Amino acid sequence: MAITFWRSNYDEFDATRNGGDITSIQIESGVANSMLLPVRPRTAEVGGQRWFKFFVKTDIDILTIGIDVAKYTDSPTEEVYFGLETKADHSDVEADLDKSNFRIYGGFSVVSVDATNKQITVDRDVSEFVKPGDWVTFYDSAQNRVTGMFVDSVSSDGKTITFKLWTDKTIDNTMTGSSTIYLTTLNANDYVGIWIREDIAPYTEAMEDPLNSFVCNVWYDEK
């Protein structure tokens, strides 16, 4: 398995200990609370924001790598965004983050497509996490990567994205998209830290049934 996910130290009560370097705890796909801890009842009631750091590790040499929220959360009252670690030695903890200026990346749904004008409209205001110059990756309904394009601009209401060049693949309103954390290299046995910002609205269900979920996808070119 070329790509694996691993936890950092998780501590909701001490921001100086939440994060840091990689641990020996591997994140398992499809396993409840493997990537994120359960939402506590009080947080679910009043709302809040949580930060967790995980690591993307490779056992092969990679030339380029993209990390996406390929499908945003199932919950109407929670959302997750990704951001790149701030220290090259992987030691950054939550207390180190300038949260008001921290660059985040996230997902959305395609509502309509105007290929002539190189535009799509989307289901939410993406202006916080889609920026001019970003690479946006598109996924089909099964979360298979289809294509990607460079962003030229985002409308003032955040609902229309204009691209620099239009893809030769078909984009339609069954697809999701994500602004991409893009890295130019990751060597075998190296890893990179990704922060998750989880936004929780008031009166969120603390014990969802079915469980809330989202999809993280990593795409890459092997060296």
CSV table of C-alpha atoms in Angstrom, one decimal:
chain,number,residue,atom,x,y,z
A,1,MET,CA,0.0,0.0,0.0
A,2,ALA,CA,1.7,3.1,-1.2
A,3,ILE,CA,-0.2,5.7,0.9
A,4,THR,CA,-1.2,5.3,4.5
A,5,PHE,CA,-2.7,7.7,7.1
A,6,TRP,CA,-1.5,8.1,10.7
A,7,ARG,CA,-2.5,10.1,13.7
A,8,SER,CA,-0.6,12.8,15.6
A,9,ASN,CA,-1.3,13.3,19.3
A,10,TYR,CA,-5.0,14.1,19.8
A,11,ASP,CA,-5.8,16.3,22.9
A,12,GLU,CA,-9.0,18.4,22.8
A,13,PHE,CA,-8.2,19.9,26.2
A,14,ASP,CA,-4.6,21.2,25.7
A,15,ALA,CA,-3.8,23.0,22.5
A,16,THR,CA,-0.1,22.8,23.3
A,17,ARG,CA,-0.3,19.0,23.1
A,18,ASN,CA,-2.8,18.6,20.3
A,19,GLY,CA,-0.8,17.8,17.1
A,20,GLY,CA,3.0,17.3,16.9
A,21,ASP,CA,4.8,14.5,15.1
A,22,ILE,CA,3.5,11.2,13.8
A,23,THR,CA,2.4,8.4,16.2
A,24,SER,CA,2.2,4.7,15.7
A,25,ILE,CA,-1.6,4.8,15.4
A,26,GLN,CA,-2.7,4.1,11.9
A,27,ILE,CA,-6.0,5.6,10.6
A,28,GLU,CA,-8.3,2.9,9.2
A,29,SER,CA,-10.7,3.7,6.4
A,30,GLY,CA,-14.3,3.2,7.2
A,31,VAL,CA,-13.7,2.7,10.9
A,32,ALA,CA,-15.8,5.0,13.2
A,33,ASN,CA,-13.7,7.6,15.0
A,34,SER,CA,-10.4,6.4,13.5
A,35,MET,CA,-9.6,9.9,12.0
A,36,LEU,CA,-11.8,12.1,14.2
A,37,LEU,CA,-12.9,11.8,17.8
A,38,PRO,CA,-16.6,11.7,18.6
A,39,VAL,CA,-18.3,15.1,19.1
A,40,ARG,CA,-18.9,15.7,22.7
A,41,PRO,CA,-22.5,16.4,23.8
A,42,ARG,CA,-21.8,19.9,25.0
A,43,THR,CA,-19.9,20.8,21.8
A,44,ALA,CA,-22.8,19.4,19.8
A,45,GLU,CA,-25.2,21.5,21.8
A,46,VAL,CA,-23.5,24.9,21.6
A,47,GLY,CA,-21.3,24.4,18.5
A,48,GLY,CA,-17.6,24.9,18.1
A,49,GLN,CA,-14.5,24.3,16.1
A,50,ARG,CA,-12.0,21.4,16.6
A,51,TRP,CA,-8.6,20.9,15.2
A,52,PHE,CA,-6.9,17.5,14.6
A,53,LYS,CA,-3.7,16.7,12.7
A,54,PHE,CA,-3.0,13.5,10.7
A,55,PHE,CA,-0.2,12.4,8.5
A,56,VAL,CA,-0.1,11.1,4.9
A,57,LYS,CA,2.8,8.7,4.6
A,58,THR,CA,4.3,7.0,1.5
A,59,ASP,CA,6.4,3.9,1.0
A,60,ILE,CA,7.4,4.9,-2.6
A,61,ASP,CA,9.0,7.9,-4.1
A,62,ILE,CA,6.4,10.4,-5.4
A,63,LEU,CA,6.9,13.3,-7.8
A,64,THR,CA,3.6,15.1,-7.3
A,65,ILE,CA,0.9,14.5,-4.7
A,66,GLY,CA,-2.6,16.1,-4.2
A,67,ILE,CA,-4.7,15.8,-1.1
A,68,ASP,CA,-8.4,16.5,-1.2
A,69,VAL,CA,-11.7,16.5,0.6
A,70,ALA,CA,-13.2,14.4,-2.2
A,71,LYS,CA,-16.6,14.3,-0.6
A,72,TYR,CA,-17.7,16.8,2.1
A,73,THR,CA,-19.5,15.5,5.2
A,74,ASP,CA,-22.9,13.8,5.3
A,75,SER,CA,-23.9,16.0,8.2
A,76,PRO,CA,-25.9,19.2,7.5
A,77,THR,CA,-24.4,20.7,10.7
A,78,GLU,CA,-20.7,19.7,10.5
A,79,GLU,CA,-18.0,20.3,7.9
A,80,VAL,CA,-14.3,19.5,7.6
A,81,TYR,CA,-11.5,21.4,5.9
A,82,PHE,CA,-7.8,20.5,5.4
A,83,GLY,CA,-4.7,22.6,5.8
A,84,LEU,CA,-1.0,22.0,5.5
A,85,GLU,CA,1.3,21.7,8.6
A,86,THR,CA,3.2,24.8,9.4
A,87,LYS,CA,6.6,23.3,10.5
A,88,ALA,CA,9.0,21.3,8.4
A,89,ASP,CA,9.9,19.1,11.4
A,90,HIS,CA,6.2,18.1,11.9
A,91,SER,CA,6.3,19.6,15.4
A,92,ASP,CA,3.5,22.1,15.1
A,93,VAL,CA,0.7,21.9,17.6
A,94,GLU,CA,-2.7,23.6,17.6
A,95,ALA,CA,-1.4,26.4,19.8
A,96,ASP,CA,1.1,27.3,17.1
A,97,LEU,CA,-1.6,28.0,14.5
A,98,ASP,CA,-2.7,31.4,13.4
A,99,LYS,CA,-6.2,30.2,13.0
A,100,SER,CA,-7.7,33.5,11.6
A,101,ASN,CA,-5.2,33.4,8.7
A,102,PHE,CA,-4.7,29.6,8.4
A,103,ARG,CA,-5.1,28.5,4.7
A,104,ILE,CA,-7.8,25.8,4.4
A,105,TYR,CA,-8.9,23.6,1.5
A,106,GLY,CA,-12.3,21.9,1.2
A,107,GLY,CA,-15.0,20.3,-0.9
A,108,PHE,CA,-18.3,21.3,-2.7
A,109,SER,CA,-20.9,20.0,-5.1
A,110,VAL,CA,-21.2,21.1,-8.7
A,111,VAL,CA,-24.6,22.7,-9.4
A,112,SER,CA,-24.3,23.7,-13.0
A,113,VAL,CA,-21.7,24.0,-15.7
A,114,ASP,CA,-20.9,26.7,-18.3
A,115,ALA,CA,-18.1,25.3,-20.4
A,116,THR,CA,-18.2,28.2,-22.9
A,117,ASN,CA,-17.3,30.7,-20.1
A,118,LYS,CA,-15.1,28.2,-18.3
A,119,GLN,CA,-17.4,28.4,-15.2
A,120,ILE,CA,-19.2,26.2,-12.7
A,121,THR,CA,-21.7,27.2,-10.0
A,122,VAL,CA,-21.5,25.4,-6.7
A,123,ASP,CA,-23.7,24.6,-3.7
A,124,ARG,CA,-22.0,26.8,-1.1
A,125,ASP,CA,-19.8,29.8,-0.6
A,126,VAL,CA,-16.3,28.5,-1.4
A,127,SER,CA,-14.5,31.9,-1.1
A,128,GLU,CA,-12.8,30.9,2.2
A,129,PHE,CA,-11.2,27.7,0.7
A,130,VAL,CA,-11.0,28.1,-3.1
A,131,LYS,CA,-8.6,30.9,-4.2
A,132,PRO,CA,-7.3,32.2,-7.6
A,133,GLY,CA,-4.4,30.0,-8.7
A,134,ASP,CA,-5.7,26.9,-6.8
A,135,TRP,CA,-5.9,23.5,-8.5
A,136,VAL,CA,-9.4,22.2,-8.1
A,137,THR,CA,-9.9,18.4,-8.5
A,138,PHE,CA,-13.2,16.9,-9.6
A,139,TYR,CA,-14.7,13.5,-8.5
A,140,ASP,CA,-17.5,11.5,-9.8
A,141,SER,CA,-20.3,10.1,-7.6
A,142,ALA,CA,-18.2,7.1,-6.6
A,143,GLN,CA,-15.3,9.5,-5.6
A,144,ASN,CA,-13.1,8.5,-8.5
A,145,ARG,CA,-10.9,11.3,-9.6
A,146,VAL,CA,-11.9,12.7,-13.1
A,147,THR,CA,-9.9,15.8,-13.8
A,148,GLY,CA,-8.7,19.1,-12.5
A,149,MET,CA,-8.3,22.8,-13.5
A,150,PHE,CA,-6.6,25.9,-12.3
A,151,VAL,CA,-8.8,28.6,-10.8
A,152,ASP,CA,-8.9,32.0,-12.4
A,153,SER,CA,-11.4,33.7,-10.0
A,154,VAL,CA,-14.2,33.2,-7.6
A,155,SER,CA,-17.3,35.4,-7.6
A,156,SER,CA,-18.1,37.8,-4.8
A,157,ASP,CA,-20.8,35.5,-3.4
A,158,GLY,CA,-18.5,32.5,-3.6
A,159,LYS,CA,-20.9,30.5,-5.7
A,160,THR,CA,-19.2,30.7,-9.2
A,161,ILE,CA,-15.7,29.5,-10.0
A,162,THR,CA,-14.1,30.6,-13.3
A,163,PHE,CA,-11.1,28.5,-14.5
A,164,LYS,CA,-8.1,29.5,-16.6
A,165,LEU,CA,-8.3,26.7,-19.1
A,166,TRP,CA,-11.2,24.2,-19.5
A,167,THR,CA,-10.6,20.5,-19.2
A,168,ASP,CA,-11.2,17.9,-22.0
A,169,LYS,CA,-13.2,15.8,-19.6
A,170,THR,CA,-16.9,16.1,-18.9
A,171,ILE,CA,-18.0,17.9,-15.8
A,172,ASP,CA,-21.6,17.7,-14.6
A,173,ASN,CA,-23.8,18.3,-11.6
A,174,THR,CA,-23.4,14.8,-10.3
A,175,MET,CA,-19.8,15.6,-9.3
A,176,THR,CA,-18.0,17.0,-6.3
A,177,GLY,CA,-14.9,19.2,-6.3
A,178,SER,CA,-12.1,20.1,-3.9
A,179,SER,CA,-9.4,22.7,-3.7
A,180,THR,CA,-6.2,20.7,-3.5
A,181,ILE,CA,-3.3,20.7,-1.2
A,182,TYR,CA,-0.5,20.1,-3.8
A,183,LEU,CA,3.0,19.0,-3.1
A,184,THR,CA,5.8,18.6,-5.6
A,185,THR,CA,7.6,15.7,-4.0
A,186,LEU,CA,7.4,13.1,-1.2
A,187,ASN,CA,10.0,10.5,-0.9
A,188,ALA,CA,9.7,6.9,0.3
A,189,ASN,CA,9.1,6.7,4.1
A,190,ASP,CA,8.5,10.4,4.3
A,191,TYR,CA,5.2,11.9,5.5
A,192,VAL,CA,3.4,15.2,5.6
A,193,GLY,CA,1.1,16.6,8.2
A,194,ILE,CA,-2.4,17.7,7.4
A,195,TRP,CA,-4.6,19.7,9.8
A,196,ILE,CA,-8.3,19.1,9.9
A,197,ARG,CA,-10.5,22.0,10.9
A,198,GLU,CA,-13.9,20.6,12.0
A,199,ASP,CA,-16.7,23.2,12.2
A,200,ILE,CA,-19.7,22.1,14.3
A,201,ALA,CA,-22.9,24.1,14.3
A,202,PRO,CA,-25.1,24.4,17.4
A,203,TYR,CA,-27.6,21.5,18.0
A,204,THR,CA,-25.6,19.0,16.1
A,205,GLU,CA,-26.4,15.4,16.9
A,206,ALA,CA,-23.7,14.0,19.1
A,207,MET,CA,-24.4,10.4,18.2
A,208,GLU,CA,-25.4,10.4,14.6
A,209,ASP,CA,-27.2,7.4,13.1
A,210,PRO,CA,-26.0,6.7,10.5
A,211,LEU,CA,-22.5,8.0,11.4
A,212,ASN,CA,-21.3,11.2,9.8
A,213,SER,CA,-18.6,10.6,7.2
A,214,PHE,CA,-16.4,12.3,4.6
A,215,VAL,CA,-14.0,11.1,2.0
A,216,CYS,CA,-10.3,12.1,1.9
A,217,ASN,CA,-8.5,11.2,-1.4
A,218,VAL,CA,-4.8,11.3,-2.3
A,219,TRP,CA,-3.7,11.2,-5.9
A,220,TYR,CA,0.0,11.1,-7.0
A,221,ASP,CA,2.5,10.4,-9.7
A,222,GLU,CA,5.1,7.8,-8.8
A,223,LYS,CA,8.7,8.8,-9.4
